[in-house]
Tab-separated table of C-alpha atoms and ligand atoms in Angstrom:
chain	number	residue	atom	x	y	z
A	119	UNK	CA	0.000	0.000	0.000
A	120	UNK	CA	1.442	3.359	-1.093
A	121	UNK	CA	1.745	5.733	1.865
A	122	UNK	CA	0.977	9.294	0.812
A	123	UNK	CA	1.563	12.692	2.411
A	124	UNK	CA	-0.465	15.532	0.903
A	125	UNK	CA	1.038	18.990	1.408
A	126	UNK	CA	-1.403	21.881	1.245
A	127	UNK	CA	-1.721	25.596	1.972
A	128	UNK	CA	-5.266	26.574	1.135
A	129	UNK	CA	-8.723	25.372	0.217
A	130	UNK	CA	-7.771	21.808	-0.539
A	131	UNK	CA	-10.113	21.000	-3.402
A	132	UNK	CA	-7.433	18.804	-4.954
A	133	UNK	CA	-7.017	17.069	-1.608
A	134	UNK	CA	-10.787	16.546	-1.573
A	135	UNK	CA	-10.694	14.980	-5.036
A	136	UNK	CA	-7.979	12.569	-3.848
A	137	UNK	CA	-9.945	11.661	-0.705
A	138	UNK	CA	-13.115	11.068	-2.745
A	139	UNK	CA	-11.342	8.805	-5.222
A	140	UNK	CA	-9.683	6.856	-2.405
A	141	UNK	CA	-13.041	6.397	-0.696
A	142	UNK	CA	-14.828	5.239	-3.854
A	143	UNK	CA	-11.977	2.900	-4.783
A	144	UNK	CA	-10.914	4.667	-7.973
A	145	UNK	CA	-7.446	5.124	-6.464
A	146	UNK	CA	-6.254	1.643	-5.583
A	147	UNK	CA	-3.482	0.460	-3.290
A	148	UNK	CA	-2.891	3.807	-1.536
A	149	UNK	CA	-3.696	5.662	1.664
A	150	UNK	CA	-3.092	9.173	2.970
A	151	UNK	CA	-0.910	8.940	6.073
A	152	UNK	CA	-0.665	12.668	6.657
A	153	UNK	CA	-1.998	16.007	5.473
A	154	UNK	CA	0.446	18.762	6.274
A	155	UNK	CA	-0.092	22.492	5.876
A	156	UNK	CA	2.245	25.439	6.367
A	157	UNK	CA	-0.796	27.507	7.275
A	158	UNK	CA	-2.874	26.622	10.310
A	159	UNK	CA	-6.004	28.205	8.848
A	160	UNK	CA	-5.968	26.145	5.658
A	161	UNK	CA	-9.435	24.733	5.035
A	162	UNK	CA	-7.691	21.659	3.659
A	163	UNK	CA	-6.849	20.658	7.259
A	164	UNK	CA	-10.556	20.582	8.109
A	165	UNK	CA	-11.312	18.447	5.070
A	166	UNK	CA	-8.714	15.916	6.242
A	167	UNK	CA	-10.040	15.866	9.802
A	168	UNK	CA	-13.594	15.316	8.563
A	169	UNK	CA	-12.385	12.155	6.878
A	170	UNK	CA	-10.374	10.917	9.860
A	171	UNK	CA	-7.018	11.651	8.223
A	172	UNK	CA	-4.177	12.900	10.450
A	173	UNK	CA	-3.724	16.591	9.711
A	174	UNK	CA	-1.208	19.012	11.104
A	175	UNK	CA	0.373	22.391	10.593
A	176	UNK	CA	4.109	22.886	10.286
A	177	UNK	CA	4.708	26.595	9.813
A	178	UNK	CA	8.009	28.266	8.908
A	179	UNK	CA	6.971	31.001	11.344
A	180	UNK	CA	7.582	28.620	14.246
A	181	UNK	CA	11.240	28.097	13.314
A	182	UNK	CA	14.256	30.377	13.662
A	183	UNK	CA	15.439	29.733	10.131
A	184	UNK	CA	14.261	28.224	6.870
A	185	UNK	CA	16.980	25.621	7.229
A	186	UNK	CA	15.505	24.429	10.507
A	187	UNK	CA	12.034	24.360	8.990
A	188	UNK	CA	13.236	22.314	6.043
A	189	UNK	CA	14.891	19.847	8.383
A	190	UNK	CA	11.710	19.484	10.455
A	191	UNK	CA	9.606	18.992	7.326
A	192	UNK	CA	11.893	16.248	6.028
A	193	UNK	CA	11.937	14.579	9.447
A	194	UNK	CA	8.144	14.571	9.648
A	195	UNK	CA	7.804	12.976	6.209
A	196	UNK	CA	10.406	10.336	7.012
A	197	UNK	CA	8.822	9.550	10.383
A	198	UNK	CA	5.620	8.623	8.577
A	199	UNK	CA	7.515	6.396	6.129
A	200	UNK	CA	5.935	8.256	3.267
A	201	UNK	CA	6.320	6.711	-0.210
A	202	UNK	CA	4.847	9.614	-2.185
A	203	UNK	CA	4.568	13.331	-1.450
A	204	UNK	CA	1.683	15.058	-3.215
A	205	UNK	CA	1.915	18.829	-3.514
A	206	UNK	CA	-1.674	20.022	-3.762
A	207	UNK	CA	-1.412	23.798	-3.715
A	208	UNK	CA	1.538	23.854	-1.274
A	209	UNK	CA	2.953	27.371	-1.361
A	210	UNK	CA	6.342	26.515	0.171
A	211	UNK	CA	9.370	25.857	-2.042
A	212	UNK	CA	10.517	22.272	-1.564
A	213	UNK	CA	14.202	22.357	-0.594
A	214	UNK	CA	16.830	20.276	-2.453
A	215	UNK	CA	17.356	17.980	0.539
A	216	UNK	CA	13.732	16.824	0.372
A	217	UNK	CA	13.840	16.532	-3.419
A	218	UNK	CA	16.935	14.315	-3.148
A	219	UNK	CA	15.526	12.228	-0.300
A	220	UNK	CA	12.333	11.660	-2.329
A	221	UNK	CA	13.686	11.504	-5.862
A	222	UNK	CA	10.839	10.878	-8.324
A	223	UNK	CA	8.525	10.452	-5.343
A	224	UNK	CA	7.128	14.004	-5.187
A	225	UNK	CA	4.364	15.081	-7.550
A	226	UNK	CA	2.811	18.485	-8.144
A	227	UNK	CA	-0.261	19.755	-9.953
A	228	UNK	CA	0.148	22.886	-12.052
A	229	UNK	CA	-2.854	24.647	-13.640
A	230	UNK	CA	-1.559	24.974	-17.194
A	231	UNK	CA	-0.204	22.788	-19.954
A	232	UNK	CA	3.500	22.813	-19.097
A	233	UNK	CA	5.755	24.227	-20.600
A	234	UNK	CA	3.269	27.077	-21.092
A	235	UNK	CA	2.612	29.515	-18.267
A	236	UNK	CA	4.842	27.868	-15.676
A	237	UNK	CA	8.017	28.543	-13.749
A	238	UNK	CA	8.847	31.260	-11.258
A	239	UNK	CA	5.997	33.671	-10.628
A	240	UNK	CA	3.339	31.531	-12.278
A	241	UNK	CA	1.026	30.494	-9.492
A	242	UNK	CA	-2.627	30.951	-8.585
A	243	UNK	CA	-4.591	33.342	-10.752
A	244	UNK	CA	-1.422	34.642	-12.407
A	245	UNK	CA	-1.257	31.489	-14.515
A	246	UNK	CA	-4.736	32.065	-15.909
A	247	UNK	CA	-4.234	35.820	-16.348
A	248	UNK	CA	-1.188	35.039	-18.493
A	249	UNK	CA	-3.070	32.444	-20.551
A	250	UNK	CA	-5.926	34.870	-21.231
A	251	UNK	CA	-3.505	37.688	-22.041
A	252	UNK	CA	-1.792	35.476	-24.611
A	253	UNK	CA	-5.137	34.513	-26.101
A	254	UNK	CA	-4.585	30.755	-26.060
A	255	UNK	CA	-7.611	28.694	-27.113
A	256	UNK	CA	-6.638	25.759	-24.947
A	257	UNK	CA	-5.158	25.568	-21.470
A	258	UNK	CA	-5.363	22.795	-18.888
A	259	UNK	CA	-3.428	21.148	-16.092
A	260	UNK	CA	-0.282	19.073	-15.647
A	261	UNK	CA	0.789	16.562	-13.018
A	262	UNK	CA	4.558	16.225	-12.909
A	263	UNK	CA	7.356	14.928	-10.756
A	264	UNK	CA	9.193	17.592	-8.817
A	265	UNK	CA	12.873	18.169	-9.513
A	266	UNK	CA	15.221	21.005	-8.521
A	267	UNK	CA	13.649	23.448	-10.982
A	268	UNK	CA	10.266	25.180	-10.894
A	269	UNK	CA	7.706	23.129	-12.845
A	270	UNK	CA	10.510	21.418	-14.787
A	271	UNK	CA	10.217	17.778	-13.656
A	272	UNK	CA	9.042	14.848	-15.800
A	273	UNK	CA	5.421	15.187	-16.927
A	274	UNK	CA	3.091	12.385	-15.811
A	275	UNK	CA	-0.357	13.427	-17.067
A	276	UNK	CA	-1.894	16.437	-18.789
A	277	UNK	CA	-5.430	17.361	-19.650
A	278	UNK	CA	-6.520	20.132	-21.980
A	279	UNK	CA	-9.416	22.484	-21.246
A	280	UNK	CA	-10.934	24.895	-23.757
A	281	UNK	CA	-10.656	28.632	-23.172
A	282	UNK	CA	-13.745	30.730	-23.938
A	283	UNK	CA	-13.772	34.282	-25.250
A	284	UNK	CA	-15.553	35.647	-22.194
A	285	UNK	CA	-13.474	33.800	-19.592
A	286	UNK	CA	-12.140	35.676	-16.609
A	287	UNK	CA	-9.085	34.313	-14.758
A	288	UNK	CA	-11.402	33.125	-11.975
A	289	UNK	CA	-13.801	31.336	-14.332
A	290	UNK	CA	-10.959	29.681	-16.232
A	291	UNK	CA	-9.280	28.656	-12.978
A	292	UNK	CA	-12.467	26.974	-11.789
A	293	UNK	CA	-13.074	25.161	-15.091
A	294	UNK	CA	-9.492	23.865	-15.174
A	295	UNK	CA	-9.853	22.591	-11.618
A	296	UNK	CA	-13.145	20.824	-12.312
A	297	UNK	CA	-12.348	19.407	-15.736
A	298	UNK	CA	-8.645	18.691	-15.376
A	299	UNK	CA	-6.980	18.980	-11.947
A	300	UNK	CA	-9.502	16.964	-9.951
A	301	UNK	CA	-9.274	14.187	-12.514
A	302	UNK	CA	-5.630	13.850	-13.416
A	303	UNK	CA	-4.208	14.145	-9.900
A	304	UNK	CA	-6.164	11.148	-8.548
A	305	UNK	CA	-5.441	9.259	-11.774
A	306	UNK	CA	-1.698	9.893	-11.473
A	307	UNK	CA	-1.723	8.684	-7.864
A	308	UNK	CA	-3.568	5.504	-8.840
A	309	UNK	CA	-1.059	4.805	-11.628
A	310	UNK	CA	1.898	5.402	-9.295
A	311	UNK	CA	0.339	3.285	-6.535
A	312	UNK	CA	-0.010	0.401	-8.989
A	313	UNK	CA	3.595	0.727	-10.142
A	314	UNK	CA	2.672	1.808	-13.661
A	315	UNK	CA	4.750	4.994	-13.800
A	316	UNK	CA	8.430	4.837	-14.700
A	317	UNK	CA	10.916	7.654	-15.205
A	318	UNK	CA	13.341	6.850	-17.995
A	319	UNK	CA	15.885	9.339	-19.329
A	320	UNK	CA	14.027	12.222	-17.709
A	321	UNK	CA	10.685	11.260	-19.249
A	322	UNK	CA	7.736	9.341	-17.893
A	323	UNK	CA	6.594	6.061	-19.390
A	324	UNK	CA	3.162	4.811	-18.311
A	325	UNK	CA	2.684	1.071	-18.674
A	326	UNK	CA	-1.064	1.104	-19.294
A	327	UNK	CA	-0.725	3.490	-22.203
A	328	UNK	CA	1.466	0.951	-23.993
A	329	UNK	CA	-1.152	-1.779	-23.671
B	183	GRF	C1	-4.638	24.594	-7.702
B	183	GRF	O1	-5.014	25.513	-8.667
B	183	GRF	C2	-3.379	23.914	-8.147
B	183	GRF	O2	-3.270	23.812	-9.517
B	183	GRF	C3	-2.327	24.822	-7.617
B	183	GRF	O3	-2.830	25.291	-6.400
B	183	GRF	C4	-4.238	25.247	-6.398
B	183	GRF	C5	-4.675	24.475	-5.186
B	183	GRF	O4	-6.040	24.538	-4.956
B	183	GRF	N1	-1.059	24.140	-7.557
B	183	GRF	P1	-6.708	23.661	-3.826
B	183	GRF	O5	-6.090	24.066	-2.486
B	183	GRF	O6	-6.435	22.218	-4.132
B	183	GRF	O7	-8.166	23.982	-3.878
């Protein structure tokens, strides 16, 4: 059984999608061991508690330095014997020591079709503002492994979502969440939990897609 930690900072709708798919059996062979937030007011923590999942806050504000925080975060994840770290709207930069300790075992969801509208500064509504400004007809979401760069790790799944002429950043954000994020994140976890995802030469190969 794949032991997952979900790291969150805010509303936790992606966390909710993962919980729902675990509960209805769409995600197989996995369980959430821990939901961890850097922000004690994150609604995501409540969602976890409502489903009987251990939830806690680890805030950088409670540490003298970022180095100490990073060390505590790594320790917490290792204590729980986590196999996979899922970044679901976690607004803290993952330090290299955690990336190395969990190589190809950290995944992130980004609300665009990488390599468009990603990298430093592209988060939250900014991603969708940039997509609308460019006038793209299609955007979407990407689940990828996390490496040392920002949104540069191997791509696992992507899903396209149409952009409409009268979209606002908020409307586009919501549609991408509903039609893409909440679907491909649980799907990626299920594939990883069943050992179907392999990283080869910096790219992902998914066994089921070959069949
Ligand atoms: C999502 O838009 C996700 O793409 C981004 O952060 C947001 C998290 O939303 N990485 P939620 O907390 O899951 O509702």
